[in-house]
Amino acid sequence: MADVGHSVLITGANRGLGLEMVRQLADSSTPSLSLFACCRDPDGPRGTMFTDLCSIKRCAQQVGSRVGPRGLNLLVNNAAVLPHGTAQSSDPELMLAAFNTNVLGPMNLTQELLPLLRAAARASSTVGMSCRKAAVLNISSLGGSIAATPDSYAMASMMPYRVSKAALNMLTTCSAVELQQEGILLVLLHPGWVRTDMGGEEGDIDSPESVKGMLSVMDSLTEKHSGAFLDYKGESVPW
């Protein structure tokens, strides 16, 4: 199981992959792990949109008060929405919904938690970069791969989702370049086609298998993977 340091924050944690990641970490980690499971509405099925800046600031303050000078070791930006539409049928509302949650949500949360990630990097005695030191993992998708789109678009157009995930990929790459000198690792993970509310019943794998694979990948990440785009098996995903 992944060594994720002293503290982890996971968004979109009330269902699907986020909830399964919380379960597996809670079952396998030491009692000293501070595990923050975040969502918009803990009692609602659509409590995944982590976009309100005021709530993000409150979250960062609360997490900071819990972790103290040791900071936050790992942020997993998992919350996402999947609006369907094509390039011809999608309207601005669909595009904004995708970008607000899938791009601006991770960007805003990472920015607010950056002081805690920096604190964790400074406090760690670990050489190099890793998830047990200071890292941000952004859950992306093969749908965000420009290279893979010609072969998959007919089966699943979902254009707003694809464009937003491609934007998330660029956001992560830029952030990786900016933060690597501070010892903060940024990596993109594709969880596979998973049987969840978002992925549908025809997915290739279930949530436990996907999360088990991603946690194993997390445990193997080093500075060599800064800015990488990997799947749940640790294999590179085409850009």
Short mmCIF file of C-alpha atoms in Angstrom, two decimals:
data_model
loop_
_atom_site.label_atom_id
_atom_site.label_comp_id
_atom_site.label_asym_id
_atom_site.label_seq_id
_atom_site.Cartn_x
_atom_site.Cartn_y
_atom_site.Cartn_z
CA MET A 1 0.00 0.00 0.00
CA ALA A 2 1.13 3.54 -0.75
CA ASP A 3 3.29 5.38 1.76
CA VAL A 4 1.56 8.76 1.74
CA GLY A 5 3.28 10.42 4.66
CA HIS A 6 1.39 11.96 7.56
CA SER A 7 -1.52 13.63 5.75
CA VAL A 8 -3.67 13.24 2.64
CA LEU A 9 -6.57 15.27 1.24
CA ILE A 10 -8.89 13.72 -1.36
CA THR A 11 -11.66 15.59 -3.18
CA GLY A 12 -14.83 14.01 -4.55
CA ALA A 13 -14.66 11.57 -1.65
CA ASN A 14 -18.33 10.76 -1.19
CA ARG A 15 -18.66 8.32 -4.08
CA GLY A 16 -16.84 6.35 -6.75
CA LEU A 17 -13.06 6.46 -6.91
CA GLY A 18 -12.70 9.10 -4.21
CA LEU A 19 -14.70 7.11 -1.68
CA GLU A 20 -12.85 3.90 -2.54
CA MET A 21 -9.49 5.64 -2.12
CA VAL A 22 -10.54 6.87 1.31
CA ARG A 23 -11.62 3.34 2.25
CA GLN A 24 -8.40 1.69 1.15
CA LEU A 25 -6.20 4.29 2.81
CA ALA A 26 -8.24 4.14 6.02
CA ASP A 27 -8.02 0.34 6.09
CA SER A 28 -4.30 0.10 5.43
CA SER A 29 -2.66 3.18 6.89
CA THR A 30 -1.35 3.87 10.36
CA PRO A 31 -3.63 5.50 12.95
CA SER A 32 -1.43 8.61 12.82
CA LEU A 33 -2.46 9.39 9.21
CA SER A 34 -4.58 12.53 8.88
CA LEU A 35 -7.02 11.70 6.08
CA PHE A 36 -9.21 14.54 4.82
CA ALA A 37 -12.15 13.34 2.71
CA CYS A 38 -13.71 16.35 0.98
CA CYS A 39 -16.82 16.96 -1.08
CA ARG A 40 -19.39 19.69 -1.59
CA ASP A 41 -22.29 17.94 0.16
CA PRO A 42 -21.45 14.84 2.26
CA ASP A 43 -25.11 13.78 2.25
CA GLY A 44 -25.75 14.30 -1.45
CA PRO A 45 -24.97 12.03 -4.40
CA ARG A 46 -23.52 14.91 -6.41
CA GLY A 47 -21.26 16.26 -3.69
CA THR A 48 -18.19 16.39 -5.91
CA MET A 49 -17.93 19.94 -7.20
CA PHE A 50 -15.17 21.59 -5.20
CA THR A 51 -15.38 24.98 -6.87
CA ASP A 52 -16.52 27.61 -4.35
CA LEU A 53 -13.48 29.72 -3.50
CA CYS A 54 -14.73 30.65 -0.03
CA SER A 55 -15.25 27.01 0.91
CA ILE A 56 -11.81 26.16 -0.49
CA LYS A 57 -10.21 28.84 1.68
CA ARG A 58 -12.06 27.53 4.75
CA CYS A 59 -10.92 24.02 3.90
CA ALA A 60 -7.29 25.12 3.67
CA GLN A 61 -7.55 26.87 7.04
CA GLN A 62 -9.08 23.83 8.72
CA VAL A 63 -6.53 21.46 7.23
CA GLY A 64 -3.71 23.78 8.26
CA SER A 65 -4.96 23.84 11.85
CA ARG A 66 -4.90 20.03 11.91
CA VAL A 67 -1.57 19.29 10.23
CA GLY A 68 0.42 22.11 11.81
CA PRO A 69 4.07 22.65 10.85
CA ARG A 70 4.37 19.21 9.23
CA GLY A 71 2.14 20.46 6.41
CA LEU A 72 0.15 18.42 3.89
CA ASN A 73 1.97 15.56 2.18
CA LEU A 74 -0.48 14.62 -0.54
CA LEU A 75 -3.36 16.30 -2.37
CA VAL A 76 -5.50 14.14 -4.68
CA ASN A 77 -7.68 16.26 -6.95
CA ASN A 78 -10.29 13.67 -7.86
CA ALA A 79 -13.57 15.61 -8.00
CA ALA A 80 -14.94 15.90 -11.54
CA VAL A 81 -18.06 16.17 -13.66
CA LEU A 82 -18.76 14.60 -17.04
CA PRO A 83 -21.12 16.72 -19.15
CA HIS A 84 -21.93 15.10 -22.47
CA GLY A 85 -21.98 16.92 -25.79
CA THR A 86 -20.24 17.24 -29.12
CA ALA A 87 -18.40 20.15 -30.69
CA GLN A 88 -21.62 20.98 -32.55
CA SER A 89 -24.13 20.52 -29.72
CA SER A 90 -22.29 21.80 -26.63
CA ASP A 91 -23.22 25.22 -25.29
CA PRO A 92 -21.27 27.62 -23.04
CA GLU A 93 -23.07 26.30 -19.95
CA LEU A 94 -21.76 22.79 -20.53
CA MET A 95 -18.24 24.04 -21.14
CA LEU A 96 -18.28 26.24 -18.04
CA ALA A 97 -19.57 23.38 -15.89
CA ALA A 98 -16.71 21.17 -17.06
CA PHE A 99 -14.04 23.84 -16.61
CA ASN A 100 -15.28 25.08 -13.25
CA THR A 101 -15.02 21.65 -11.66
CA ASN A 102 -12.37 19.86 -13.69
CA VAL A 103 -9.87 22.71 -14.12
CA LEU A 104 -10.57 25.64 -11.82
CA GLY A 105 -11.39 23.40 -8.88
CA PRO A 106 -7.97 21.67 -8.87
CA MET A 107 -6.20 24.94 -9.65
CA ASN A 108 -7.85 26.88 -6.82
CA LEU A 109 -7.46 24.11 -4.26
CA THR A 110 -3.81 23.52 -5.11
CA GLN A 111 -3.08 27.24 -4.83
CA GLU A 112 -4.75 27.48 -1.41
CA LEU A 113 -2.99 24.38 -0.10
CA LEU A 114 0.40 25.27 -1.56
CA PRO A 115 1.72 26.75 1.73
CA LEU A 116 0.94 23.44 3.44
CA LEU A 117 2.58 21.43 0.66
CA ARG A 118 5.66 23.66 0.88
CA ALA A 119 5.73 23.15 4.65
CA ALA A 120 5.62 19.38 4.16
CA ALA A 121 8.45 19.50 1.61
CA ARG A 122 10.60 21.54 4.01
CA ALA A 123 9.79 19.37 7.02
CA SER A 124 10.57 16.08 5.26
CA SER A 125 13.95 14.40 5.53
CA THR A 126 13.17 12.35 2.42
CA VAL A 127 15.62 12.83 -0.44
CA GLY A 128 14.09 13.61 -3.83
CA MET A 129 10.36 13.81 -4.57
CA SER A 130 7.58 11.44 -3.54
CA CYS A 131 4.00 11.19 -2.31
CA ARG A 132 5.22 10.77 1.26
CA LYS A 133 7.01 14.11 1.00
CA ALA A 134 4.87 16.63 -0.92
CA ALA A 135 2.79 15.83 -3.99
CA VAL A 136 -0.30 16.73 -5.98
CA LEU A 137 -1.99 13.97 -7.97
CA ASN A 138 -4.55 15.15 -10.48
CA ILE A 139 -6.96 12.45 -11.64
CA SER A 140 -7.17 12.87 -15.40
CA SER A 141 -8.49 10.59 -18.13
CA LEU A 142 -7.64 9.01 -21.43
CA GLY A 143 -10.45 11.27 -22.63
CA GLY A 144 -8.04 14.19 -22.15
CA SER A 145 -5.46 12.65 -24.47
CA ILE A 146 -5.36 14.50 -27.78
CA ALA A 147 -3.43 11.66 -29.40
CA ALA A 148 -6.03 9.05 -28.38
CA THR A 149 -9.11 11.07 -29.35
CA PRO A 150 -9.41 10.00 -33.03
CA ASP A 151 -9.74 6.36 -31.97
CA SER A 152 -12.15 6.90 -29.08
CA TYR A 153 -14.32 9.89 -29.98
CA ALA A 154 -16.99 7.97 -31.86
CA MET A 155 -17.60 5.74 -28.83
CA ALA A 156 -17.64 8.57 -26.28
CA SER A 157 -17.75 12.11 -27.65
CA MET A 158 -18.22 13.98 -24.30
CA MET A 159 -16.41 16.97 -25.80
CA PRO A 160 -16.64 19.36 -22.80
CA TYR A 161 -15.15 16.70 -20.53
CA ARG A 162 -12.35 15.92 -22.98
CA VAL A 163 -11.41 19.58 -23.42
CA SER A 164 -11.43 20.18 -19.66
CA LYS A 165 -9.23 17.16 -18.98
CA ALA A 166 -6.79 18.25 -21.68
CA ALA A 167 -6.68 21.63 -19.92
CA LEU A 168 -6.07 19.89 -16.60
CA ASN A 169 -3.16 18.06 -18.20
CA MET A 170 -1.59 21.34 -19.28
CA LEU A 171 -2.26 22.92 -15.88
CA THR A 172 -0.48 20.01 -14.20
CA THR A 173 2.47 20.16 -16.57
CA CYS A 174 2.93 23.89 -15.97
CA SER A 175 2.63 23.44 -12.21
CA ALA A 176 5.15 20.60 -12.25
CA VAL A 177 7.71 22.83 -13.96
CA GLU A 178 7.07 25.67 -11.50
CA LEU A 179 7.18 23.60 -8.32
CA GLN A 180 9.83 20.96 -8.96
CA GLN A 181 12.59 23.12 -7.49
CA GLU A 182 10.62 23.25 -4.23
CA GLY A 183 10.44 19.47 -4.02
CA ILE A 184 6.72 19.25 -4.79
CA LEU A 185 5.77 16.45 -7.16
CA LEU A 186 2.88 16.79 -9.63
CA VAL A 187 1.58 13.82 -11.59
CA LEU A 188 -1.48 13.00 -13.69
CA LEU A 189 -3.20 9.64 -13.20
CA HIS A 190 -5.71 7.96 -15.51
CA PRO A 191 -7.74 5.52 -13.37
CA GLY A 192 -8.84 3.38 -16.30
CA TRP A 193 -12.39 2.92 -17.54
CA VAL A 194 -14.03 2.24 -14.19
CA ARG A 195 -17.52 0.99 -13.40
CA THR A 196 -18.79 4.00 -11.42
CA ASP A 197 -21.69 6.44 -11.73
CA MET A 198 -19.48 8.50 -14.03
CA GLY A 199 -17.82 5.67 -15.95
CA GLY A 200 -20.98 3.60 -16.43
CA GLU A 201 -21.71 -0.10 -16.07
CA GLU A 202 -19.67 -1.13 -19.13
CA GLY A 203 -16.32 -0.12 -17.65
CA ASP A 204 -13.35 -2.48 -17.81
CA ILE A 205 -12.58 -2.56 -14.08
CA ASP A 206 -14.22 -1.79 -10.75
CA SER A 207 -13.26 0.90 -8.24
CA PRO A 208 -11.27 -1.35 -5.86
CA GLU A 209 -9.01 -2.57 -8.68
CA SER A 210 -8.46 0.93 -10.04
CA VAL A 211 -7.68 2.45 -6.67
CA LYS A 212 -5.42 -0.44 -5.65
CA GLY A 213 -3.45 0.12 -8.84
CA MET A 214 -3.26 3.88 -8.40
CA LEU A 215 -2.06 3.56 -4.81
CA SER A 216 0.64 1.17 -5.98
CA VAL A 217 1.69 3.69 -8.63
CA MET A 218 1.73 6.46 -6.02
CA ASP A 219 4.16 4.44 -3.93
CA SER A 220 6.57 4.23 -6.87
CA LEU A 221 6.60 7.88 -7.88
CA THR A 222 9.84 9.88 -7.71
CA GLU A 223 11.24 13.07 -9.18
CA LYS A 224 11.65 11.15 -12.45
CA HIS A 225 7.85 11.22 -12.78
CA SER A 226 7.42 14.98 -12.34
CA GLY A 227 4.75 16.07 -14.83
CA ALA A 228 4.11 12.50 -16.01
CA PHE A 229 0.76 11.21 -17.33
CA LEU A 230 0.34 7.61 -16.13
CA ASP A 231 -2.48 5.09 -15.86
CA TYR A 232 -3.39 2.95 -12.87
CA LYS A 233 -0.86 0.33 -13.96
CA GLY A 234 1.98 2.87 -14.08
CA GLU A 235 2.13 2.92 -17.89
CA SER A 236 2.51 6.20 -19.77
CA VAL A 237 -0.62 7.66 -21.37
CA PRO A 238 -0.17 9.47 -24.72
CA TRP A 239 -0.62 13.23 -24.63
#
